[in-house]
Amino acid sequence: MLKIDKLNVYYGGIHALDDVSVEVNTGEIVTIIGANGAGKSTLLRTISGLVRATSGKVSFESRDIKRMSPHQVVESGIVHAPEGRRVFSELTVDQNLRLGAYLRKDREQMDEDLARVFQLFPRLEERRWQIAGTLSGGEQQMLCIGRALMSRPKLLLLDEPSMGLAPVLVQEIYREIEEIRKHTTILLVEQNAYQALKTADRGYVLETGRIVMEAPCRELLRNPEVKKAYLGK
Amino acid sequence: MQQFLQQLWNGLAIGSVYALVAVGYTLVFGVLKFINFAHGSVLTVGAYIALYSVLRNWLPFPLAFGLSMSLSGVFSYLTEMYAYRPLREKGAPKLNLLITSIGVSLLVENSIVVFVSPDFHPFPRVLPSAPITMAGMRIPPVDLLLVAVGLVLMCSLSYFVNRTLAGLTIKAVALDRDAAALMGINTSKTISLTFFLAGIMASAAGVLIGMRFSVNPYLGGFFGLKSFAAAVVGGIGSVPGAYLGGYLIGMLETFGAAYISSNYKDAIAFVLLVFVLLYKPSGLLGKGTQEKV
């Protein structure tokens, strides 16, 4: 579905991604784990067109998307729920969700999707007319994911959905990710390696811009190096 | 009391002009985070388009007014397209945009002096000039039109920005441009739309102020600067703030001229600006902005 081949990105003079190759197949959850500053977010930002790559290929459903601008990438079916939530803080929950469905033309289906998002995150329905900036961190994360789902992505890019959340909320968000995966392919970036590896099918380990390991998550969870570096065991 | 009401009305009329222009500064600042000093020149261009359409008998006044608004909208859109966008795409610092906008405004002002006329043109009489007497106030018909057009345009703009999806994209881009792009919003289009709307509002003000005083190449420079003060007083980036700032400066100016001295009239806007910047730098309705790291 998504194929990234030998991608190189320079970011403010730093070689942020060095020959990175990643593949995501339809129906999978693939995770990329790595320390702070390893280049995980840069990778997602490059896929969604916010950052330009110097060389390499990014193709989605066999179409080259490397030179597309962000809104064209969304049109092609990839939606990025960015790090730090980035909800429109002065707009209501409802307006945020509507903006998420910006490219949708069919109103009926949009209402259907709104209902689906509210079913997934009942708390967003309770807070529908509230200003997004007044939501708690967990609710903002739900809004960020819900907003991304409103455009019915084929591939969802999730950047650090657990960041800054209490463990109970992390559990909740991940339960919802399990639910989302039934319809949507997911590329998940996480610092919380244990949670990500438990949820995903395959994982990549990114270290200072390079992929150093790629394996099914079951294997990564048992791998002594991964355990030592990322699972704190 | 009579005089008070009269001044109140005058303040409302001139305040409408400042508010209409100020909202353009605020909208553009919202999406691009820079002060478009060429915004005043859109007002001048608008006034000239209406002036010549009527003077040469090309169009009846209402159509000339409409034509001026749409062409000025397009003019504003083109300044963004050809002057600012290339800079933005190269990642130029905000200061370069600012300097460019000053350049654009000088270019427009002087092009009018050279290619059109350096003179002050009275606007042809399209409205009856006899003031209407209402509750003891004498109101020139142009002022009535000014206040009415101002209110209609301001309400329409607020409705558009807050209640329609296309308008919401302006807010979204202003709040977080990257996040807006990730929603599938074409942020370049949204920025173009913003300039277009700002141009429409400014040109309406330009035509009406041209009718009230005269049309001249320096119209935009003069009213633009005061309207900029109004936008900052109200809180740059806030649409209701721009309206409030516009009316406030209009009122203070007319009351100042009536009760203190008309010599200080043009200084009042800037005195108010200095006080607001000293005591509430984010403006009356502005949110405290923090530079994002």
Coordinates of C-alpha atoms in Angstrom, one line a residue:
Chain A
M1 CA 0.0 0.0 0.0
L2 CA 2.6 2.5 1.1
K3 CA 6.1 2.0 -0.1
I4 CA 9.0 4.2 1.0
D5 CA 12.3 3.5 -0.6
K6 CA 15.7 4.9 0.3
L7 CA 14.3 8.1 1.6
N8 CA 16.7 10.9 2.5
V9 CA 15.6 14.0 4.3
Y10 CA 17.7 16.9 5.5
Y11 CA 16.2 19.1 8.2
G12 CA 17.9 22.3 9.2
G13 CA 21.3 21.0 8.2
I14 CA 20.8 17.6 9.9
H15 CA 20.6 14.4 8.0
A16 CA 17.2 13.5 9.6
L17 CA 16.4 10.4 7.5
D18 CA 19.2 8.3 6.0
D19 CA 18.2 5.8 3.4
V20 CA 15.0 4.9 5.1
S21 CA 12.9 2.1 3.6
V22 CA 9.5 1.2 5.0
E23 CA 6.6 -0.7 3.7
V24 CA 3.0 -0.9 4.9
N25 CA 0.5 -3.4 3.5
T26 CA -3.2 -3.1 3.4
G27 CA -4.9 -4.0 6.7
E28 CA -1.7 -3.9 8.8
I29 CA -0.7 -1.8 11.7
V30 CA 3.0 -1.0 11.3
T31 CA 4.8 0.8 14.0
I32 CA 8.0 2.8 14.0
I33 CA 9.7 3.0 17.4
G34 CA 12.7 5.0 18.4
A35 CA 14.0 7.6 20.8
N36 CA 13.2 11.2 20.8
G37 CA 14.9 12.9 17.8
A38 CA 15.4 9.6 15.9
G39 CA 13.4 11.0 12.9
K40 CA 10.0 9.3 13.5
S41 CA 8.0 12.5 13.2
T42 CA 10.1 13.7 10.3
L43 CA 9.2 10.5 8.4
L44 CA 5.5 11.0 8.9
R45 CA 5.8 14.7 8.0
T46 CA 7.6 13.7 4.8
I47 CA 4.9 11.2 3.9
S48 CA 2.2 13.8 4.4
G49 CA 4.1 16.4 2.3
L50 CA 4.9 18.9 5.1
V51 CA 8.6 18.2 4.7
R52 CA 10.4 17.7 1.4
A53 CA 12.7 14.8 0.8
T54 CA 16.0 15.2 -0.9
S55 CA 16.0 11.8 -2.5
G56 CA 14.2 8.5 -2.5
K57 CA 10.7 7.3 -3.3
V58 CA 7.4 7.5 -1.6
S59 CA 4.6 5.7 -3.3
F60 CA 1.0 5.1 -2.2
E61 CA -1.1 2.6 -4.1
S62 CA 1.6 2.6 -6.8
R63 CA 1.3 6.4 -7.2
D64 CA 4.3 8.6 -6.6
I65 CA 3.3 11.0 -3.8
K66 CA 6.7 12.5 -2.9
R67 CA 6.1 15.8 -4.7
M68 CA 2.5 16.2 -3.7
S69 CA 1.5 19.0 -1.4
P70 CA -0.2 18.0 1.9
H71 CA -3.8 18.6 0.7
Q72 CA -3.1 16.3 -2.4
V73 CA -1.7 13.6 -0.1
V74 CA -5.0 13.8 1.9
E75 CA -6.9 13.5 -1.3
S76 CA -5.0 10.4 -2.2
G77 CA -6.2 8.8 1.1
I78 CA -3.5 9.3 3.7
V79 CA -4.4 11.3 6.8
H80 CA -1.9 12.3 9.4
A81 CA -2.9 12.8 13.0
P82 CA 0.1 14.9 14.1
E83 CA 2.2 14.9 17.2
G84 CA 1.0 17.1 19.9
R85 CA -2.6 16.8 18.7
R86 CA -2.7 20.2 17.0
V87 CA -6.5 20.6 17.3
F88 CA -7.8 24.0 16.3
S89 CA -7.9 25.2 19.9
E90 CA -10.3 28.2 19.4
L91 CA -12.9 26.2 17.4
T92 CA -15.5 23.8 18.7
V93 CA -15.2 20.1 18.6
D94 CA -17.9 20.0 16.0
Q95 CA -16.0 22.6 13.8
N96 CA -12.8 20.6 14.2
L97 CA -14.5 17.5 13.0
R98 CA -16.1 19.3 10.1
L99 CA -12.7 20.6 9.0
G100 CA -11.5 17.0 9.2
A101 CA -14.1 16.2 6.6
Y102 CA -13.1 19.2 4.5
L103 CA -12.6 17.2 1.3
R104 CA -15.8 15.2 1.6
K105 CA -18.6 16.3 -0.7
D106 CA -21.4 13.8 0.3
R107 CA -23.2 15.2 3.3
E108 CA -25.1 12.1 4.1
Q109 CA -22.0 10.0 4.4
M110 CA -20.4 12.7 6.4
D111 CA -23.2 12.5 9.0
E112 CA -22.6 8.8 9.0
D113 CA -18.9 9.3 9.7
L114 CA -19.7 11.8 12.4
A115 CA -21.9 9.2 14.1
R116 CA -19.1 6.6 13.7
V117 CA -16.6 8.9 15.3
F118 CA -19.0 9.7 18.2
Q119 CA -19.6 6.0 18.7
L120 CA -15.8 5.4 18.9
F121 CA -15.3 8.4 21.2
P122 CA -18.6 9.1 23.0
R123 CA -16.9 11.8 25.0
L124 CA -16.5 13.9 21.9
E125 CA -20.3 13.8 21.4
E126 CA -20.8 15.1 25.0
R127 CA -18.4 17.9 24.3
R128 CA -19.5 18.6 20.7
W129 CA -20.2 22.3 21.2
Q130 CA -17.2 22.9 23.5
I131 CA -14.2 24.9 22.4
A132 CA -11.4 22.4 21.7
G133 CA -8.8 24.2 23.7
T134 CA -10.8 23.6 26.9
L135 CA -10.7 19.8 26.4
S136 CA -8.4 17.6 28.5
G137 CA -5.2 16.1 26.9
G138 CA -6.9 12.8 26.4
E139 CA -10.0 14.3 24.8
Q140 CA -7.8 16.4 22.5
Q141 CA -6.1 13.2 21.4
M142 CA -9.4 11.6 20.7
L143 CA -10.4 14.7 18.8
C144 CA -7.2 14.6 16.8
I145 CA -7.8 11.0 15.8
G146 CA -11.5 11.5 15.3
R147 CA -10.8 14.5 13.1
A148 CA -8.4 12.4 11.0
L149 CA -11.0 9.7 10.6
M150 CA -13.6 12.1 9.3
S151 CA -12.0 12.1 5.8
R152 CA -12.2 8.2 5.7
P153 CA -8.5 7.6 5.2
K154 CA -7.2 4.5 3.6
L155 CA -4.1 4.9 5.6
L156 CA -3.9 6.7 9.0
L157 CA -0.6 8.1 10.2
L158 CA -0.6 8.3 14.0
D159 CA 2.1 10.3 15.7
E160 CA 2.6 9.7 19.4
P161 CA -1.0 9.1 20.4
S162 CA 0.1 8.3 23.9
M163 CA 2.2 11.4 24.5
G164 CA 1.6 13.1 27.8
L165 CA -1.4 10.9 28.7
A166 CA -2.0 9.1 32.0
P167 CA -1.6 5.3 31.7
V168 CA -5.4 4.7 31.9
L169 CA -6.0 7.1 29.0
V170 CA -3.2 5.4 27.0
Q171 CA -5.0 2.1 27.5
E172 CA -8.2 3.7 26.3
I173 CA -6.7 5.3 23.2
Y174 CA -5.1 2.0 22.3
R175 CA -8.4 0.1 22.7
E176 CA -9.8 2.6 20.2
I177 CA -6.9 2.1 17.8
E178 CA -7.7 -1.6 17.9
E179 CA -11.2 -0.7 16.9
I180 CA -10.0 1.6 14.1
R181 CA -7.8 -1.0 12.6
K182 CA -10.8 -3.0 11.5
H183 CA -11.4 -0.5 8.7
T184 CA -8.2 1.3 8.3
T185 CA -4.5 0.6 7.8
I186 CA -2.3 2.3 10.3
L187 CA 1.3 3.6 10.5
L188 CA 2.0 4.2 14.1
V189 CA 4.9 6.2 15.5
E190 CA 5.6 5.9 19.2
Q191 CA 8.0 6.5 22.0
N192 CA 6.0 4.2 24.2
A193 CA 7.5 1.2 22.5
Y194 CA 5.9 -1.5 24.7
Q195 CA 2.4 -0.2 24.0
A196 CA 3.1 0.1 20.2
L197 CA 4.7 -3.3 19.8
K198 CA 1.8 -4.9 21.7
T199 CA -0.7 -3.4 19.3
A200 CA 1.1 -3.5 15.9
D201 CA 1.8 -6.4 13.5
R202 CA 5.2 -5.3 12.3
G203 CA 7.7 -2.9 13.7
Y204 CA 10.7 -0.9 12.6
V205 CA 13.3 0.5 14.9
L206 CA 14.6 3.9 13.9
E207 CA 17.9 5.2 15.4
T208 CA 19.3 8.6 14.5
G209 CA 17.7 8.6 11.1
R210 CA 18.4 5.0 10.1
I211 CA 16.3 1.8 10.2
V212 CA 18.3 -0.6 12.3
M213 CA 15.8 -3.4 12.7
E214 CA 12.6 -4.6 11.1
A215 CA 10.6 -7.6 12.3
P216 CA 7.2 -8.8 13.4
C217 CA 6.3 -7.2 16.7
R218 CA 6.3 -10.5 18.6
E219 CA 9.9 -10.9 17.7
L220 CA 10.8 -7.3 18.6
L221 CA 9.2 -7.7 22.0
R222 CA 11.6 -10.7 22.7
N223 CA 14.7 -9.2 21.1
P224 CA 17.3 -8.5 23.8
E225 CA 18.5 -5.3 22.2
V226 CA 15.1 -3.9 21.9
K227 CA 14.3 -4.9 25.4
K228 CA 17.3 -3.2 26.7
A229 CA 17.0 0.0 24.7
Y230 CA 13.3 0.6 24.5
L231 CA 11.4 -1.6 26.9
G232 CA 13.6 -0.9 30.0
K233 CA 14.0 -4.5 30.9
Chain B
M1 CA -27.0 66.8 23.6
Q2 CA -27.7 67.7 20.0
Q3 CA -24.1 68.1 19.3
F4 CA -23.2 64.9 21.2
L5 CA -25.6 62.9 19.0
Q6 CA -24.3 64.6 15.9
Q7 CA -20.7 63.7 16.8
L8 CA -21.7 60.2 17.8
W9 CA -23.2 59.7 14.3
N10 CA -20.1 61.2 12.6
G11 CA -17.9 58.9 14.7
L12 CA -19.9 55.9 13.6
A13 CA -19.6 56.9 10.0
I14 CA -15.8 57.4 10.0
G15 CA -15.4 54.4 12.4
S16 CA -17.1 52.2 9.7
V17 CA -14.3 53.1 7.3
Y18 CA -11.6 52.3 9.8
A19 CA -13.3 49.0 10.8
L20 CA -13.7 47.9 7.2
V21 CA -10.1 48.5 6.5
A22 CA -8.8 47.2 9.8
V23 CA -10.5 43.9 9.3
G24 CA -8.3 43.3 6.3
Y25 CA -5.1 43.9 8.2
T26 CA -6.4 41.5 10.8
L27 CA -7.4 38.7 8.4
V28 CA -4.2 38.8 6.6
F29 CA -2.2 38.9 9.8
G30 CA -4.2 35.9 10.9
V31 CA -3.2 33.7 8.1
L32 CA 0.3 35.0 7.3
K33 CA 1.4 36.6 10.6
F34 CA 2.6 39.7 8.9
I35 CA 1.3 43.3 8.5
N36 CA 0.4 43.9 4.9
F37 CA 1.3 47.6 4.5
A38 CA 0.0 47.5 0.9
H39 CA -3.5 47.0 2.2
G40 CA -4.2 50.7 2.2
S41 CA -3.4 50.9 -1.5
V42 CA -6.2 48.5 -2.3
L43 CA -8.5 51.1 -0.8
T44 CA -7.1 53.7 -3.2
V45 CA -7.4 51.4 -6.2
G46 CA -11.0 50.7 -5.3
A47 CA -11.8 54.4 -5.0
Y48 CA -10.3 55.1 -8.4
I49 CA -12.1 52.2 -10.1
A50 CA -15.4 53.6 -8.9
L51 CA -14.5 57.2 -9.7
Y52 CA -13.6 56.5 -13.3
S53 CA -16.5 54.1 -13.9
V54 CA -18.9 56.9 -12.8
L55 CA -16.9 59.9 -14.2
R56 CA -16.7 58.3 -17.7
N57 CA -20.3 57.2 -17.5
W58 CA -19.3 53.6 -18.0
L59 CA -21.6 52.3 -15.3
P60 CA -24.3 53.5 -13.0
F61 CA -23.1 54.0 -9.4
P62 CA -24.4 50.8 -7.8
L63 CA -22.7 48.7 -10.5
A64 CA -19.6 50.8 -10.3
F65 CA -19.5 50.2 -6.6
G66 CA -19.8 46.4 -7.1
L67 CA -17.2 46.4 -9.9
S68 CA -14.8 48.3 -7.7
M69 CA -15.2 45.8 -4.9
S70 CA -14.7 42.8 -7.0
L71 CA -11.8 44.2 -9.0
S72 CA -10.1 45.4 -5.8
G73 CA -10.6 42.0 -4.4
V74 CA -8.8 40.6 -7.4
F75 CA -6.1 43.3 -7.1
S76 CA -5.5 42.3 -3.5
Y77 CA -5.3 38.7 -4.5
L78 CA -2.8 39.5 -7.2
T79 CA -0.5 41.3 -4.8
E80 CA -0.3 38.2 -2.7
M81 CA 0.1 36.0 -5.7
Y82 CA 3.0 38.0 -7.3
A83 CA 4.6 39.9 -4.5
Y84 CA 4.3 37.7 -1.3
R85 CA 3.8 34.1 -2.5
P86 CA 7.2 33.8 -4.3
L87 CA 8.9 35.1 -1.1
R88 CA 6.9 32.7 1.1
E89 CA 7.8 29.8 -1.1
K90 CA 11.5 30.6 -0.8
G91 CA 11.1 30.6 3.0
A92 CA 12.0 34.3 3.3
P93 CA 11.8 35.9 6.7
K94 CA 8.7 37.9 7.7
L95 CA 10.7 41.1 7.5
N96 CA 11.1 40.7 3.8
L97 CA 7.4 40.3 3.3
L98 CA 6.9 43.5 5.4
I99 CA 9.4 45.5 3.3
T100 CA 7.9 44.1 0.1
S101 CA 4.4 45.3 1.2
I102 CA 5.7 48.8 1.8
G103 CA 7.3 48.6 -1.7
V104 CA 3.9 47.6 -3.2
S105 CA 2.1 50.4 -1.5
L106 CA 4.7 53.0 -2.8
L107 CA 4.5 51.5 -6.2
V108 CA 0.7 51.8 -6.3
E109 CA 0.6 55.3 -4.9
N110 CA 3.2 56.6 -7.3
S111 CA 1.8 54.7 -10.3
I112 CA -1.4 56.5 -9.8
V113 CA 0.3 59.9 -9.5
V114 CA 2.3 59.2 -12.7
F115 CA -0.2 57.3 -14.9
V116 CA -3.6 58.5 -13.7
S117 CA -3.4 61.9 -12.1
P118 CA -1.9 63.5 -9.0
D119 CA -5.0 65.6 -8.4
F120 CA -7.6 65.4 -5.8
H121 CA -10.9 64.5 -7.6
P122 CA -14.2 65.2 -6.1
F123 CA -16.5 62.3 -6.5
P124 CA -19.3 62.9 -9.0
R125 CA -22.6 63.6 -7.3
V126 CA -24.5 60.3 -7.2
L127 CA -26.3 60.8 -4.0
P128 CA -28.3 63.9 -3.0
S129 CA -26.0 66.2 -1.1
A130 CA -28.6 67.8 1.1
P131 CA -28.3 66.3 4.6
I132 CA -31.2 64.4 6.0
T133 CA -32.5 65.8 9.3
M134 CA -33.2 63.1 11.9
A135 CA -33.8 63.7 15.6
G136 CA -32.0 67.1 15.3
M137 CA -29.0 65.5 13.6
R138 CA -28.0 66.5 10.1
I139 CA -26.8 63.4 8.3
P140 CA -25.3 63.5 4.8
P141 CA -26.7 60.6 2.7
V142 CA -23.2 59.4 2.1
D143 CA -22.8 58.8 5.8
L144 CA -26.0 56.9 5.9
L145 CA -24.7 54.7 3.1
L146 CA -21.4 54.3 4.9
V147 CA -22.8 53.0 8.1
A148 CA -25.3 50.7 6.3
V149 CA -22.8 49.3 3.9
G150 CA -20.3 48.9 6.8
L151 CA -22.8 47.0 8.9
V152 CA -23.9 44.7 6.1
L153 CA -20.3 43.9 5.0
M154 CA -19.1 43.3 8.5
C155 CA -22.0 41.1 9.4
S156 CA -21.6 39.1 6.2
L157 CA -17.9 38.7 6.7
S158 CA -18.4 37.5 10.3
Y159 CA -21.1 35.1 9.2
F160 CA -18.8 33.8 6.4
V161 CA -15.8 33.2 8.6
N162 CA -17.7 31.6 11.5
R163 CA -20.5 29.7 9.9
T164 CA -19.3 28.4 6.5
L165 CA -16.8 25.7 5.8
A166 CA -14.8 27.9 3.4
G167 CA -14.7 30.6 6.1
L168 CA -13.7 28.1 8.7
T169 CA -10.6 27.3 6.7
I170 CA -9.4 30.9 7.2
K171 CA -9.7 30.4 10.9
A172 CA -8.0 27.0 10.7
V173 CA -5.1 28.3 8.7
A174 CA -4.7 31.2 11.1
L175 CA -4.7 28.9 14.1
D176 CA -2.3 26.2 12.7
R177 CA -1.3 26.2 9.1
D178 CA 0.3 22.8 9.1
A179 CA -2.7 21.1 10.8
A180 CA -5.0 22.8 8.3
A181 CA -3.0 21.4 5.4
L182 CA -3.3 18.0 7.0
M183 CA -7.1 18.3 6.9
G184 CA -6.8 18.5 3.1
I185 CA -7.2 22.3 3.1
N186 CA -5.3 23.9 0.2
T187 CA -3.7 26.6 2.4
S188 CA -2.5 28.6 -0.6
K189 CA -6.1 28.9 -1.8
T190 CA -7.2 29.9 1.7
I191 CA -4.6 32.6 1.8
S192 CA -5.7 33.9 -1.7
L193 CA -9.3 33.9 -0.4
T194 CA -8.3 35.9 2.6
F195 CA -6.6 38.6 0.5
F196 CA -9.6 38.7 -1.8
L197 CA -12.0 39.3 1.1
A198 CA -9.7 41.9 2.6
G199 CA -9.6 43.7 -0.7
I200 CA -13.4 43.7 -1.0
M201 CA -13.8 45.3 2.4
A202 CA -11.1 47.9 1.9
S203 CA -12.5 48.9 -1.5
A204 CA -16.0 49.5 -0.1
A205 CA -14.4 51.8 2.5
G206 CA -12.3 53.5 -0.3
V207 CA -15.3 54.3 -2.5
L208 CA -17.3 55.7 0.4
I209 CA -14.5 57.7 1.8
G210 CA -13.8 59.0 -1.7
M211 CA -17.4 60.2 -1.9
R212 CA -17.2 61.8 1.5
F213 CA -14.0 63.7 0.9
S214 CA -12.2 63.3 -2.4
V215 CA -10.4 60.7 -4.4
N216 CA -6.6 61.1 -4.3
P217 CA -3.5 58.9 -4.6
Y218 CA -2.8 59.3 -0.8
L219 CA -6.2 58.1 0.3
G220 CA -5.0 54.6 1.1
G221 CA -1.8 55.7 2.9
F222 CA -3.7 58.1 5.2
F223 CA -6.7 55.9 6.1
G224 CA -4.7 52.7 5.9
L225 CA -2.3 53.8 8.6
K226 CA -5.1 54.8 11.0
S227 CA -7.0 51.6 10.2
F228 CA -3.8 49.7 11.0
A229 CA -3.8 51.5 14.4
A230 CA -7.4 50.4 14.8
A231 CA -6.6 46.8 14.1
V232 CA -3.8 46.8 16.7
V233 CA -5.9 48.6 19.2
G234 CA -8.7 46.0 18.8
G235 CA -6.2 43.1 18.9
I236 CA -4.6 42.1 15.6
G237 CA -5.9 38.7 14.4
S238 CA -9.3 39.2 16.0
V239 CA -12.2 40.1 13.6
P240 CA -14.5 41.6 16.3
G241 CA -11.4 43.4 17.6
A242 CA -10.9 45.1 14.3
Y243 CA -14.5 46.3 14.3
L244 CA -14.3 47.5 17.8
G245 CA -10.9 49.2 17.2
G246 CA -12.3 50.9 14.1
Y247 CA -15.4 52.3 15.7
L248 CA -13.5 53.3 18.8
I249 CA -10.9 55.3 16.9
G250 CA -13.6 56.9 14.8
M251 CA -15.5 58.0 17.9
L252 CA -12.5 59.3 19.8
E253 CA -11.4 61.2 16.8
T254 CA -14.7 63.0 16.1
F255 CA -15.3 63.7 19.8
G256 CA -11.7 64.8 20.2
A257 CA -12.1 67.2 17.3
A258 CA -15.4 68.5 18.6
Y259 CA -14.6 68.9 22.3
I260 CA -10.8 69.3 22.5
S261 CA -9.4 70.7 19.2
S262 CA -9.6 69.6 15.6
N263 CA -5.9 70.2 15.4
Y264 CA -5.3 67.0 17.3
K265 CA -7.8 64.9 15.3
D266 CA -5.2 62.9 13.4
A267 CA -3.0 62.3 16.4
I268 CA -5.7 60.7 18.5
A269 CA -5.6 57.3 16.8
F270 CA -1.9 57.1 17.4
V271 CA -2.1 58.3 21.0
L272 CA -4.6 55.6 21.6
L273 CA -2.3 53.1 19.9
V274 CA 0.5 54.0 22.2
F275 CA -1.6 53.6 25.3
V276 CA -3.0 50.3 24.2
L277 CA 0.5 49.0 23.4
L278 CA 1.7 50.2 26.8
Y279 CA -1.1 48.7 28.9
K280 CA -2.5 45.8 26.8
P281 CA -0.1 45.0 24.1
S282 CA -2.2 42.2 22.7
G283 CA -5.0 44.7 22.0
L284 CA -8.5 45.0 23.5
L285 CA -9.9 41.7 22.2
G286 CA -6.6 40.1 21.2
K287 CA -5.3 36.9 22.7
G288 CA -1.9 37.0 24.3
T289 CA 0.2 35.6 21.6
Q290 CA 3.3 33.5 22.3
E291 CA 6.0 32.9 19.7
K292 CA 6.0 29.2 19.1
V293 CA 9.4 27.6 19.5

